Amino acid sequence: MDTLYVRTPIIDSLPLSRRWGRPVYLKMESAQPSGSFKNRAIGALCVEGKAHGATGFVSSSGGNAGYSAAYCGRRLGLPVTVFVPSTTAPRFHHLMQEQGADVRVAGSVWDETHEAAVAFAAETGALYVHPFDHPTVWRGNSTMIDELAEDFGKPGAVICSVGGGGLLCGVVEGLERHGWTDVPVLAVETEGAASFAASLNAGHLVTLDRITSIATTLGAKTVTPQALAWAQAHPIQSALVTDAQAVAACVAFADDHRVLVEPACGASLAVAYEGMDVLPSADPVVIIVCGGVGVDTRTLSTWAG
């Protein structure tokens, strides 16, 4: 088994293009088997791990990375233990358990959950599957840019959401590999989960005191150092949106494209829906629709109030 992800379509969005006044295209990572781009990253790490003799996987994620690890473990026929923070919604527990994973609660934020998972992996000899800070994770995510090069061509800019920075690192790695060194990337976070923006402003890694955003899958208090390193080598801009803007974008996107996504994904879509004054000369713009399985119609209605 070479890959655990599928090739995703890129579609033009007439509603977003009209809203923002420029051509907007969508790389539909929400169409992955696990509902998010994590299939590329986690899948690459799991396939590589099994090839090198891994007999089981351990994940530390109360969100899409944990669900993807559970999915990949089932597909590869290896046991998976997923450590989740106490804030993880019951929906995620159920989804991961349906995939056959052993779900354990440890800590109240991802950083604490990560420590427990690493310790468990060391004790059991299972492979620790980091959700965002690993070269194989970045390489896996970079494959979406390979598809962009084959199916679409060079974009004017790429917009993606940032949690721990794994998606951002993969996008930039892919752009650099194709020689698109001048294509800017807009890295979007919600207020209350903006560890990358804080690090950019400070010029060094910043660890947030806490995560206060509804976009819990963006909830890493510190981004990978590689994200900050890429910011010194590639044109990367930062943008912040509110939780309300991210949720409103999720609702509008469901109406416009009949696809449900999490607020972590809605953050990037909000840039276009809000007509934000960024990337003024970029044409066309490609938004990575990173997806997310932590949403259903009832949850989306609750978020929207």
PDB file of C-alpha atoms in Angstrom:
ATOM      1  CA  MET A   1       0.000   0.000   0.000  1.00  0.00           C
ATOM      2  CA  ASP A   2       1.747   3.136  -1.252  1.00  0.00           C
ATOM      3  CA  THR A   3      -0.667   5.838  -0.079  1.00  0.00           C
ATOM      4  CA  LEU A   4      -3.632   6.265   2.228  1.00  0.00           C
ATOM      5  CA  TYR A   5      -4.919   9.450   0.621  1.00  0.00           C
ATOM      6  CA  VAL A   6      -6.856  10.219  -2.545  1.00  0.00           C
ATOM      7  CA  ARG A   7      -6.232  12.769  -5.246  1.00  0.00           C
ATOM      8  CA  THR A   8      -8.550  15.694  -4.503  1.00  0.00           C
ATOM      9  CA  PRO A   9     -10.203  18.022  -7.005  1.00  0.00           C
ATOM     10  CA  ILE A  10      -9.545  21.707  -7.416  1.00  0.00           C
ATOM     11  CA  ILE A  11     -12.684  23.654  -8.239  1.00  0.00           C
ATOM     12  CA  ASP A  12     -13.433  27.247  -9.059  1.00  0.00           C
ATOM     13  CA  SER A  13     -15.694  28.983  -6.565  1.00  0.00           C
ATOM     14  CA  LEU A  14     -18.027  31.442  -8.212  1.00  0.00           C
ATOM     15  CA  PRO A  15     -19.548  32.556  -4.866  1.00  0.00           C
ATOM     16  CA  LEU A  16     -16.168  33.299  -3.306  1.00  0.00           C
ATOM     17  CA  SER A  17     -14.804  34.877  -6.479  1.00  0.00           C
ATOM     18  CA  ARG A  18     -17.764  37.244  -6.600  1.00  0.00           C
ATOM     19  CA  ARG A  19     -17.517  37.961  -2.883  1.00  0.00           C
ATOM     20  CA  TRP A  20     -13.810  38.793  -2.971  1.00  0.00           C
ATOM     21  CA  GLY A  21     -13.608  40.258  -6.454  1.00  0.00           C
ATOM     22  CA  ARG A  22     -10.871  37.946  -7.745  1.00  0.00           C
ATOM     23  CA  PRO A  23     -10.653  34.361  -9.034  1.00  0.00           C
ATOM     24  CA  VAL A  24     -10.778  31.904  -6.133  1.00  0.00           C
ATOM     25  CA  TYR A  25     -10.108  28.193  -6.483  1.00  0.00           C
ATOM     26  CA  LEU A  26     -10.528  25.513  -3.834  1.00  0.00           C
ATOM     27  CA  LYS A  27      -8.274  22.507  -3.232  1.00  0.00           C
ATOM     28  CA  MET A  28     -10.859  20.175  -1.728  1.00  0.00           C
ATOM     29  CA  GLU A  29      -8.965  18.274   0.969  1.00  0.00           C
ATOM     30  CA  SER A  30     -12.300  17.772   2.717  1.00  0.00           C
ATOM     31  CA  ALA A  31     -12.793  14.949   0.201  1.00  0.00           C
ATOM     32  CA  GLN A  32     -10.091  12.784   1.825  1.00  0.00           C
ATOM     33  CA  PRO A  33     -11.310   9.471   3.353  1.00  0.00           C
ATOM     34  CA  SER A  34     -10.877  10.829   6.881  1.00  0.00           C
ATOM     35  CA  GLY A  35     -12.449  14.166   5.949  1.00  0.00           C
ATOM     36  CA  SER A  36      -9.262  16.219   6.154  1.00  0.00           C
ATOM     37  CA  PHE A  37      -5.822  16.746   4.645  1.00  0.00           C
ATOM     38  CA  LYS A  38      -4.367  14.726   7.514  1.00  0.00           C
ATOM     39  CA  ASN A  39      -4.689  11.595   5.383  1.00  0.00           C
ATOM     40  CA  ARG A  40      -1.658  12.806   3.420  1.00  0.00           C
ATOM     41  CA  ALA A  41       0.509  13.572   6.436  1.00  0.00           C
ATOM     42  CA  ILE A  42      -0.469  10.852   8.862  1.00  0.00           C
ATOM     43  CA  GLY A  43      -0.808   8.336   6.058  1.00  0.00           C
ATOM     44  CA  ALA A  44       2.744   9.000   4.872  1.00  0.00           C
ATOM     45  CA  LEU A  45       4.123   8.575   8.385  1.00  0.00           C
ATOM     46  CA  CYS A  46       2.173   5.379   9.048  1.00  0.00           C
ATOM     47  CA  VAL A  47       3.048   3.757   5.717  1.00  0.00           C
ATOM     48  CA  GLU A  48       6.705   4.639   6.261  1.00  0.00           C
ATOM     49  CA  GLY A  49       6.552   3.345   9.831  1.00  0.00           C
ATOM     50  CA  LYS A  50       5.072  -0.007   8.877  1.00  0.00           C
ATOM     51  CA  ALA A  51       7.686  -0.425   6.146  1.00  0.00           C
ATOM     52  CA  HIS A  52      10.350   0.029   8.830  1.00  0.00           C
ATOM     53  CA  GLY A  53       8.800  -2.544  11.152  1.00  0.00           C
ATOM     54  CA  ALA A  54       6.335  -0.588  13.289  1.00  0.00           C
ATOM     55  CA  THR A  55       3.877  -2.873  15.063  1.00  0.00           C
ATOM     56  CA  GLY A  56       1.494  -0.176  16.286  1.00  0.00           C
ATOM     57  CA  PHE A  57       0.876   3.561  16.318  1.00  0.00           C
ATOM     58  CA  VAL A  58       0.338   6.165  19.031  1.00  0.00           C
ATOM     59  CA  SER A  59      -1.233   9.552  18.304  1.00  0.00           C
ATOM     60  CA  SER A  60      -1.753  12.657  20.404  1.00  0.00           C
ATOM     61  CA  SER A  61      -4.709  14.481  18.946  1.00  0.00           C
ATOM     62  CA  GLY A  62      -8.271  15.136  19.916  1.00  0.00           C
ATOM     63  CA  GLY A  63      -9.011  16.053  16.339  1.00  0.00           C
ATOM     64  CA  ASN A  64      -8.328  15.198  12.745  1.00  0.00           C
ATOM     65  CA  ALA A  65      -4.805  13.839  13.193  1.00  0.00           C
ATOM     66  CA  GLY A  66      -6.039  11.330  15.752  1.00  0.00           C
ATOM     67  CA  TYR A  67      -8.913  10.278  13.536  1.00  0.00           C
ATOM     68  CA  SER A  68      -6.576   9.929  10.570  1.00  0.00           C
ATOM     69  CA  ALA A  69      -4.167   7.830  12.650  1.00  0.00           C
ATOM     70  CA  ALA A  70      -7.065   5.567  13.620  1.00  0.00           C
ATOM     71  CA  TYR A  71      -8.140   5.287   9.984  1.00  0.00           C
ATOM     72  CA  CYS A  72      -4.602   4.595   8.756  1.00  0.00           C
ATOM     73  CA  GLY A  73      -3.975   2.010  11.458  1.00  0.00           C
ATOM     74  CA  ARG A  74      -7.134   0.148  10.492  1.00  0.00           C
ATOM     75  CA  ARG A  75      -6.191   0.213   6.817  1.00  0.00           C
ATOM     76  CA  LEU A  76      -2.686  -1.048   7.603  1.00  0.00           C
ATOM     77  CA  GLY A  77      -3.887  -3.669  10.064  1.00  0.00           C
ATOM     78  CA  LEU A  78      -1.978  -2.264  13.060  1.00  0.00           C
ATOM     79  CA  PRO A  79      -3.311  -1.241  16.495  1.00  0.00           C
ATOM     80  CA  VAL A  80      -3.650   2.472  17.299  1.00  0.00           C
ATOM     81  CA  THR A  81      -3.822   4.256  20.646  1.00  0.00           C
ATOM     82  CA  VAL A  82      -4.995   7.856  20.481  1.00  0.00           C
ATOM     83  CA  PHE A  83      -4.417  10.186  23.410  1.00  0.00           C
ATOM     84  CA  VAL A  84      -6.841  13.116  23.488  1.00  0.00           C
ATOM     85  CA  PRO A  85      -7.169  16.172  25.737  1.00  0.00           C
ATOM     86  CA  SER A  86     -10.126  16.408  28.109  1.00  0.00           C
ATOM     87  CA  THR A  87     -11.692  19.079  25.885  1.00  0.00           C
ATOM     88  CA  THR A  88     -12.191  16.607  23.035  1.00  0.00           C
ATOM     89  CA  ALA A  89     -15.825  16.333  21.994  1.00  0.00           C
ATOM     90  CA  PRO A  90     -17.566  12.960  22.425  1.00  0.00           C
ATOM     91  CA  ARG A  91     -18.081  12.906  18.653  1.00  0.00           C
ATOM     92  CA  PHE A  92     -14.335  12.472  18.129  1.00  0.00           C
ATOM     93  CA  HIS A  93     -14.120   9.708  20.745  1.00  0.00           C
ATOM     94  CA  HIS A  94     -16.848   7.839  18.902  1.00  0.00           C
ATOM     95  CA  LEU A  95     -15.353   8.352  15.445  1.00  0.00           C
ATOM     96  CA  MET A  96     -11.905   7.119  16.479  1.00  0.00           C
ATOM     97  CA  GLN A  97     -13.297   4.150  18.366  1.00  0.00           C
ATOM     98  CA  GLU A  98     -15.343   3.204  15.301  1.00  0.00           C
ATOM     99  CA  GLN A  99     -12.054   2.940  13.427  1.00  0.00           C
ATOM    100  CA  GLY A 100     -10.818   0.519  16.102  1.00  0.00           C
ATOM    101  CA  ALA A 101      -8.576   2.877  18.072  1.00  0.00           C
ATOM    102  CA  ASP A 102      -8.049   2.745  21.836  1.00  0.00           C
ATOM    103  CA  VAL A 103      -8.863   6.292  22.983  1.00  0.00           C
ATOM    104  CA  ARG A 104      -7.357   7.634  26.218  1.00  0.00           C
ATOM    105  CA  VAL A 105      -7.773  11.048  27.865  1.00  0.00           C
ATOM    106  CA  ALA A 106      -4.655  12.853  29.087  1.00  0.00           C
ATOM    107  CA  GLY A 107      -4.268  16.571  29.876  1.00  0.00           C
ATOM    108  CA  SER A 108      -6.455  19.537  29.078  1.00  0.00           C
ATOM    109  CA  VAL A 109      -4.519  20.872  26.051  1.00  0.00           C
ATOM    110  CA  TRP A 110      -2.645  19.176  23.222  1.00  0.00           C
ATOM    111  CA  ASP A 111       0.806  19.902  24.655  1.00  0.00           C
ATOM    112  CA  GLU A 112       0.010  17.881  27.785  1.00  0.00           C
ATOM    113  CA  THR A 113      -1.602  15.130  25.715  1.00  0.00           C
ATOM    114  CA  HIS A 114       1.516  14.993  23.539  1.00  0.00           C
ATOM    115  CA  GLU A 115       3.744  14.324  26.563  1.00  0.00           C
ATOM    116  CA  ALA A 116       1.557  11.431  27.696  1.00  0.00           C
ATOM    117  CA  ALA A 117       1.482   9.917  24.212  1.00  0.00           C
ATOM    118  CA  VAL A 118       5.257  10.133  23.761  1.00  0.00           C
ATOM    119  CA  ALA A 119       5.794   8.423  27.126  1.00  0.00           C
ATOM    120  CA  PHE A 120       3.337   5.656  26.221  1.00  0.00           C
ATOM    121  CA  ALA A 121       5.011   5.090  22.848  1.00  0.00           C
ATOM    122  CA  ALA A 122       8.391   4.786  24.558  1.00  0.00           C
ATOM    123  CA  GLU A 123       6.994   2.255  27.032  1.00  0.00           C
ATOM    124  CA  THR A 124       5.268   0.079  24.445  1.00  0.00           C
ATOM    125  CA  GLY A 125       7.618   0.419  21.476  1.00  0.00           C
ATOM    126  CA  ALA A 126       4.841   1.683  19.214  1.00  0.00           C
ATOM    127  CA  LEU A 127       5.576   4.394  16.659  1.00  0.00           C
ATOM    128  CA  TYR A 128       4.639   7.877  17.818  1.00  0.00           C
ATOM    129  CA  VAL A 129       2.788   9.612  14.979  1.00  0.00           C
ATOM    130  CA  HIS A 130       3.326  13.336  15.454  1.00  0.00           C
ATOM    131  CA  PRO A 131       0.377  15.358  14.138  1.00  0.00           C
ATOM    132  CA  PHE A 132       2.467  18.156  12.601  1.00  0.00           C
ATOM    133  CA  ASP A 133       6.170  18.260  13.515  1.00  0.00           C
ATOM    134  CA  HIS A 134       7.917  15.661  11.353  1.00  0.00           C
ATOM    135  CA  PRO A 135       9.612  15.814   7.912  1.00  0.00           C
ATOM    136  CA  THR A 136       7.512  12.911   6.617  1.00  0.00           C
ATOM    137  CA  VAL A 137       4.351  14.767   7.674  1.00  0.00           C
ATOM    138  CA  TRP A 138       5.466  17.814   5.697  1.00  0.00           C
ATOM    139  CA  ARG A 139       6.381  15.675   2.692  1.00  0.00           C
ATOM    140  CA  GLY A 140       2.965  14.029   2.818  1.00  0.00           C
ATOM    141  CA  ASN A 141       1.201  17.371   2.866  1.00  0.00           C
ATOM    142  CA  SER A 142       3.347  18.675   0.022  1.00  0.00           C
ATOM    143  CA  THR A 143       1.717  16.184  -2.359  1.00  0.00           C
ATOM    144  CA  MET A 144      -1.302  18.462  -2.654  1.00  0.00           C
ATOM    145  CA  ILE A 145       0.967  21.006  -4.368  1.00  0.00           C
ATOM    146  CA  ASP A 146       2.210  18.292  -6.736  1.00  0.00           C
ATOM    147  CA  GLU A 147      -1.422  17.744  -7.723  1.00  0.00           C
ATOM    148  CA  LEU A 148      -1.935  21.485  -8.065  1.00  0.00           C
ATOM    149  CA  ALA A 149       1.018  21.656 -10.462  1.00  0.00           C
ATOM    150  CA  GLU A 150      -0.382  18.831 -12.593  1.00  0.00           C
ATOM    151  CA  ASP A 151      -4.073  19.773 -12.531  1.00  0.00           C
ATOM    152  CA  PHE A 152      -4.038  23.555 -12.365  1.00  0.00           C
ATOM    153  CA  GLY A 153      -0.674  25.256 -12.726  1.00  0.00           C
ATOM    154  CA  LYS A 154       1.006  28.055 -10.845  1.00  0.00           C
ATOM    155  CA  PRO A 155      -1.309  29.967  -8.479  1.00  0.00           C
ATOM    156  CA  GLY A 156      -1.032  33.633  -7.610  1.00  0.00           C
ATOM    157  CA  ALA A 157      -1.158  32.782  -3.901  1.00  0.00           C
ATOM    158  CA  VAL A 158      -2.122  29.955  -1.567  1.00  0.00           C
ATOM    159  CA  ILE A 159      -4.201  30.375   1.587  1.00  0.00           C
ATOM    160  CA  CYS A 160      -4.101  27.776   4.348  1.00  0.00           C
ATOM    161  CA  SER A 161      -5.010  27.517   8.015  1.00  0.00           C
ATOM    162  CA  VAL A 162      -2.315  27.076  10.656  1.00  0.00           C
ATOM    163  CA  GLY A 163      -2.527  25.014  13.833  1.00  0.00           C
ATOM    164  CA  GLY A 164       0.789  23.357  14.585  1.00  0.00           C
ATOM    165  CA  GLY A 165       2.163  24.305  11.177  1.00  0.00           C
ATOM    166  CA  GLY A 166       2.310  20.920   9.457  1.00  0.00           C
ATOM    167  CA  LEU A 167       0.039  21.974   6.606  1.00  0.00           C
ATOM    168  CA  LEU A 168       1.888  25.261   6.151  1.00  0.00           C
ATOM    169  CA  CYS A 169       5.263  23.496   6.011  1.00  0.00           C
ATOM    170  CA  GLY A 170       3.967  21.003   3.466  1.00  0.00           C
ATOM    171  CA  VAL A 171       2.473  23.703   1.259  1.00  0.00           C
ATOM    172  CA  VAL A 172       5.694  25.712   1.241  1.00  0.00           C
ATOM    173  CA  GLU A 173       7.828  22.610   0.692  1.00  0.00           C
ATOM    174  CA  GLY A 174       5.719  21.781  -2.338  1.00  0.00           C
ATOM    175  CA  LEU A 175       5.868  25.321  -3.728  1.00  0.00           C
ATOM    176  CA  GLU A 176       9.637  25.388  -3.347  1.00  0.00           C
ATOM    177  CA  ARG A 177      10.039  21.982  -4.993  1.00  0.00           C
ATOM    178  CA  HIS A 178       8.181  23.222  -8.066  1.00  0.00           C
ATOM    179  CA  GLY A 179      10.250  26.403  -8.244  1.00  0.00           C
ATOM    180  CA  TRP A 180       7.317  28.594  -7.191  1.00  0.00           C
ATOM    181  CA  THR A 181       9.472  30.515  -4.766  1.00  0.00           C
ATOM    182  CA  ASP A 182       7.622  33.765  -5.433  1.00  0.00           C
ATOM    183  CA  VAL A 183       4.119  32.439  -4.669  1.00  0.00           C
ATOM    184  CA  PRO A 184       3.029  33.951  -1.348  1.00  0.00           C
ATOM    185  CA  VAL A 185       1.273  31.907   1.304  1.00  0.00           C
ATOM    186  CA  LEU A 186      -1.299  33.467   3.606  1.00  0.00           C
ATOM    187  CA  ALA A 187      -1.246  31.633   6.938  1.00  0.00           C
ATOM    188  CA  VAL A 188      -4.582  32.086   8.700  1.00  0.00           C
ATOM    189  CA  GLU A 189      -5.378  31.580  12.390  1.00  0.00           C
ATOM    190  CA  THR A 190      -8.255  32.409  14.663  1.00  0.00           C
ATOM    191  CA  GLU A 191      -7.790  34.851  17.484  1.00  0.00           C
ATOM    192  CA  GLY A 192      -7.140  32.824  20.606  1.00  0.00           C
ATOM    193  CA  ALA A 193      -5.122  30.161  18.761  1.00  0.00           C
ATOM    194  CA  ALA A 194      -2.597  32.374  16.965  1.00  0.00           C
ATOM    195  CA  SER A 195       0.743  30.914  18.015  1.00  0.00           C
ATOM    196  CA  PHE A 196       2.245  31.363  14.534  1.00  0.00           C
ATOM    197  CA  ALA A 197       1.316  35.048  14.321  1.00  0.00           C
ATOM    198  CA  ALA A 198       2.750  35.618  17.790  1.00  0.00           C
ATOM    199  CA  SER A 199       5.973  33.893  16.781  1.00  0.00           C
ATOM    200  CA  LEU A 200       6.252  35.908  13.568  1.00  0.00           C
ATOM    201  CA  ASN A 201       5.768  39.162  15.470  1.00  0.00           C
ATOM    202  CA  ALA A 202       8.319  38.200  18.118  1.00  0.00           C
ATOM    203  CA  GLY A 203      10.880  36.785  15.702  1.00  0.00           C
ATOM    204  CA  HIS A 204      11.137  33.590  17.740  1.00  0.00           C
ATOM    205  CA  LEU A 205       8.898  30.742  18.831  1.00  0.00           C
ATOM    206  CA  VAL A 206       6.172  31.839  21.231  1.00  0.00           C
ATOM    207  CA  THR A 207       4.154  29.492  23.405  1.00  0.00           C
ATOM    208  CA  LEU A 208       0.652  30.709  24.151  1.00  0.00           C
ATOM    209  CA  ASP A 209      -0.561  30.569  27.738  1.00  0.00           C
ATOM    210  CA  ARG A 210      -3.792  28.920  26.630  1.00  0.00           C
ATOM    211  CA  ILE A 211      -6.077  28.302  23.679  1.00  0.00           C
ATOM    212  CA  THR A 212      -9.334  30.241  23.770  1.00  0.00           C
ATOM    213  CA  SER A 213     -10.613  29.759  20.221  1.00  0.00           C
ATOM    214  CA  ILE A 214     -13.562  27.617  19.196  1.00  0.00           C
ATOM    215  CA  ALA A 215     -11.283  26.247  16.456  1.00  0.00           C
ATOM    216  CA  THR A 216      -9.821  23.622  18.764  1.00  0.00           C
ATOM    217  CA  THR A 217      -8.109  21.766  15.917  1.00  0.00           C
ATOM    218  CA  LEU A 218      -5.895  24.839  15.526  1.00  0.00           C
ATOM    219  CA  GLY A 219      -5.059  24.484  19.204  1.00  0.00           C
ATOM    220  CA  ALA A 220      -1.288  23.978  19.377  1.00  0.00           C
ATOM    221  CA  LYS A 221       0.187  26.452  21.846  1.00  0.00           C
ATOM    222  CA  THR A 222       3.492  26.375  19.913  1.00  0.00           C
ATOM    223  CA  VAL A 223       4.003  25.844  16.178  1.00  0.00           C
ATOM    224  CA  THR A 224       6.733  23.667  14.749  1.00  0.00           C
ATOM    225  CA  PRO A 225      10.064  25.525  14.468  1.00  0.00           C
ATOM    226  CA  GLN A 226      10.089  24.661  10.762  1.00  0.00           C
ATOM    227  CA  ALA A 227       7.125  26.972  10.170  1.00  0.00           C
ATOM    228  CA  LEU A 228       9.100  29.905  11.499  1.00  0.00           C
ATOM    229  CA  ALA A 229      12.151  28.814   9.507  1.00  0.00           C
ATOM    230  CA  TRP A 230      10.135  28.797   6.296  1.00  0.00           C
ATOM    231  CA  ALA A 231       8.916  32.314   7.074  1.00  0.00           C
ATOM    232  CA  GLN A 232      12.527  33.450   6.733  1.00  0.00           C
ATOM    233  CA  ALA A 233      12.952  31.710   3.364  1.00  0.00           C
ATOM    234  CA  HIS A 234       9.587  32.029   1.610  1.00  0.00           C
ATOM    235  CA  PRO A 235       7.012  34.850   1.332  1.00  0.00           C
ATOM    236  CA  ILE A 236       4.539  34.013   4.107  1.00  0.00           C
ATOM    237  CA  GLN A 237       2.016  36.469   5.506  1.00  0.00           C
ATOM    238  CA  SER A 238      -0.126  36.055   8.589  1.00  0.00           C
ATOM    239  CA  ALA A 239      -3.820  36.819   8.947  1.00  0.00           C
ATOM    240  CA  LEU A 240      -6.197  36.552  11.887  1.00  0.00           C
ATOM    241  CA  VAL A 241      -9.956  36.113  11.914  1.00  0.00           C
ATOM    242  CA  THR A 242     -12.422  35.912  14.775  1.00  0.00           C
ATOM    243  CA  ASP A 243     -14.258  32.772  15.793  1.00  0.00           C
ATOM    244  CA  ALA A 244     -17.484  34.405  14.604  1.00  0.00           C
ATOM    245  CA  GLN A 245     -15.991  35.047  11.160  1.00  0.00           C
ATOM    246  CA  ALA A 246     -14.709  31.469  10.910  1.00  0.00           C
ATOM    247  CA  VAL A 247     -18.096  30.013  11.854  1.00  0.00           C
ATOM    248  CA  ALA A 248     -19.952  32.356   9.495  1.00  0.00           C
ATOM    249  CA  ALA A 249     -17.661  31.171   6.707  1.00  0.00           C
ATOM    250  CA  CYS A 250     -18.487  27.538   7.546  1.00  0.00           C
ATOM    251  CA  VAL A 251     -22.201  28.282   7.276  1.00  0.00           C
ATOM    252  CA  ALA A 252     -21.809  30.213   4.026  1.00  0.00           C
ATOM    253  CA  PHE A 253     -19.582  27.489   2.575  1.00  0.00           C
ATOM    254  CA  ALA A 254     -22.154  24.823   3.405  1.00  0.00           C
ATOM    255  CA  ASP A 255     -24.776  26.866   1.578  1.00  0.00           C
ATOM    256  CA  ASP A 256     -22.535  27.704  -1.383  1.00  0.00           C
ATOM    257  CA  HIS A 257     -20.760  24.369  -1.894  1.00  0.00           C
ATOM    258  CA  ARG A 258     -22.814  21.855   0.108  1.00  0.00           C
ATOM    259  CA  VAL A 259     -19.774  20.813   2.156  1.00  0.00           C
ATOM    260  CA  LEU A 260     -19.397  20.898   5.945  1.00  0.00           C
ATOM    261  CA  VAL A 261     -16.042  22.039   7.353  1.00  0.00           C
ATOM    262  CA  GLU A 262     -14.728  22.922  10.806  1.00  0.00           C
ATOM    263  CA  PRO A 263     -14.009  26.488  11.989  1.00  0.00           C
ATOM    264  CA  ALA A 264     -10.297  25.660  11.612  1.00  0.00           C
ATOM    265  CA  CYS A 265     -10.990  25.430   7.879  1.00  0.00           C
ATOM    266  CA  GLY A 266     -13.531  28.235   7.969  1.00  0.00           C
ATOM    267  CA  ALA A 267     -10.734  30.535   9.115  1.00  0.00           C
ATOM    268  CA  SER A 268      -9.113  30.397   5.667  1.00  0.00           C
ATOM    269  CA  LEU A 269     -12.450  30.670   3.866  1.00  0.00           C
ATOM    270  CA  ALA A 270     -13.303  33.714   5.985  1.00  0.00           C
ATOM    271  CA  VAL A 271     -10.504  35.677   4.331  1.00  0.00           C
ATOM    272  CA  ALA A 272     -12.441  35.568   1.069  1.00  0.00           C
ATOM    273  CA  TYR A 273     -15.933  35.755   2.551  1.00  0.00           C
ATOM    274  CA  GLU A 274     -14.944  38.839   4.553  1.00  0.00           C
ATOM    275  CA  GLY A 275     -13.175  40.396   1.561  1.00  0.00           C
ATOM    276  CA  MET A 276     -10.058  40.993   3.639  1.00  0.00           C
ATOM    277  CA  ASP A 277      -7.553  43.491   2.275  1.00  0.00           C
ATOM    278  CA  VAL A 278      -4.704  41.008   1.795  1.00  0.00           C
ATOM    279  CA  LEU A 279      -2.790  39.639  -1.207  1.00  0.00           C
ATOM    280  CA  PRO A 280      -3.903  42.597  -3.366  1.00  0.00           C
ATOM    281  CA  SER A 281      -2.139  41.477  -6.554  1.00  0.00           C
ATOM    282  CA  ALA A 282      -2.656  37.710  -6.231  1.00  0.00           C
ATOM    283  CA  ASP A 283      -4.553  36.183  -9.144  1.00  0.00           C
ATOM    284  CA  PRO A 284      -5.761  33.481  -8.935  1.00  0.00           C
ATOM    285  CA  VAL A 285      -5.924  32.514  -5.272  1.00  0.00           C
ATOM    286  CA  VAL A 286      -6.066  28.878  -4.173  1.00  0.00           C
ATOM    287  CA  ILE A 287      -7.567  28.124  -0.755  1.00  0.00           C
ATOM    288  CA  ILE A 288      -6.751  24.812   0.866  1.00  0.00           C
ATOM    289  CA  VAL A 289     -10.099  23.495   2.099  1.00  0.00           C
ATOM    290  CA  CYS A 290      -8.520  21.444   4.866  1.00  0.00           C
ATOM    291  CA  GLY A 291     -11.880  20.010   5.972  1.00  0.00           C
ATOM    292  CA  GLY A 292     -12.352  18.362   9.355  1.00  0.00           C
ATOM    293  CA  VAL A 293     -14.667  15.690  10.728  1.00  0.00           C
ATOM    294  CA  GLY A 294     -15.479  17.468  13.983  1.00  0.00           C
ATOM    295  CA  VAL A 295     -18.611  19.036  12.566  1.00  0.00           C
ATOM    296  CA  ASP A 296     -22.141  18.004  11.712  1.00  0.00           C
ATOM    297  CA  THR A 297     -25.273  20.021  11.007  1.00  0.00           C
ATOM    298  CA  ARG A 298     -26.292  20.139  14.667  1.00  0.00           C
ATOM    299  CA  THR A 299     -22.845  21.299  15.823  1.00  0.00           C
ATOM    300  CA  LEU A 300     -22.644  23.903  13.098  1.00  0.00           C
ATOM    301  CA  SER A 301     -26.056  25.254  14.113  1.00  0.00           C
ATOM    302  CA  THR A 302     -24.899  25.446  17.741  1.00  0.00           C
ATOM    303  CA  TRP A 303     -21.750  27.352  16.784  1.00  0.00           C
ATOM    304  CA  ALA A 304     -23.736  29.748  14.625  1.00  0.00           C
ATOM    305  CA  GLY A 305     -26.112  30.450  17.532  1.00  0.00           C
TER     306      GLY A 305
END
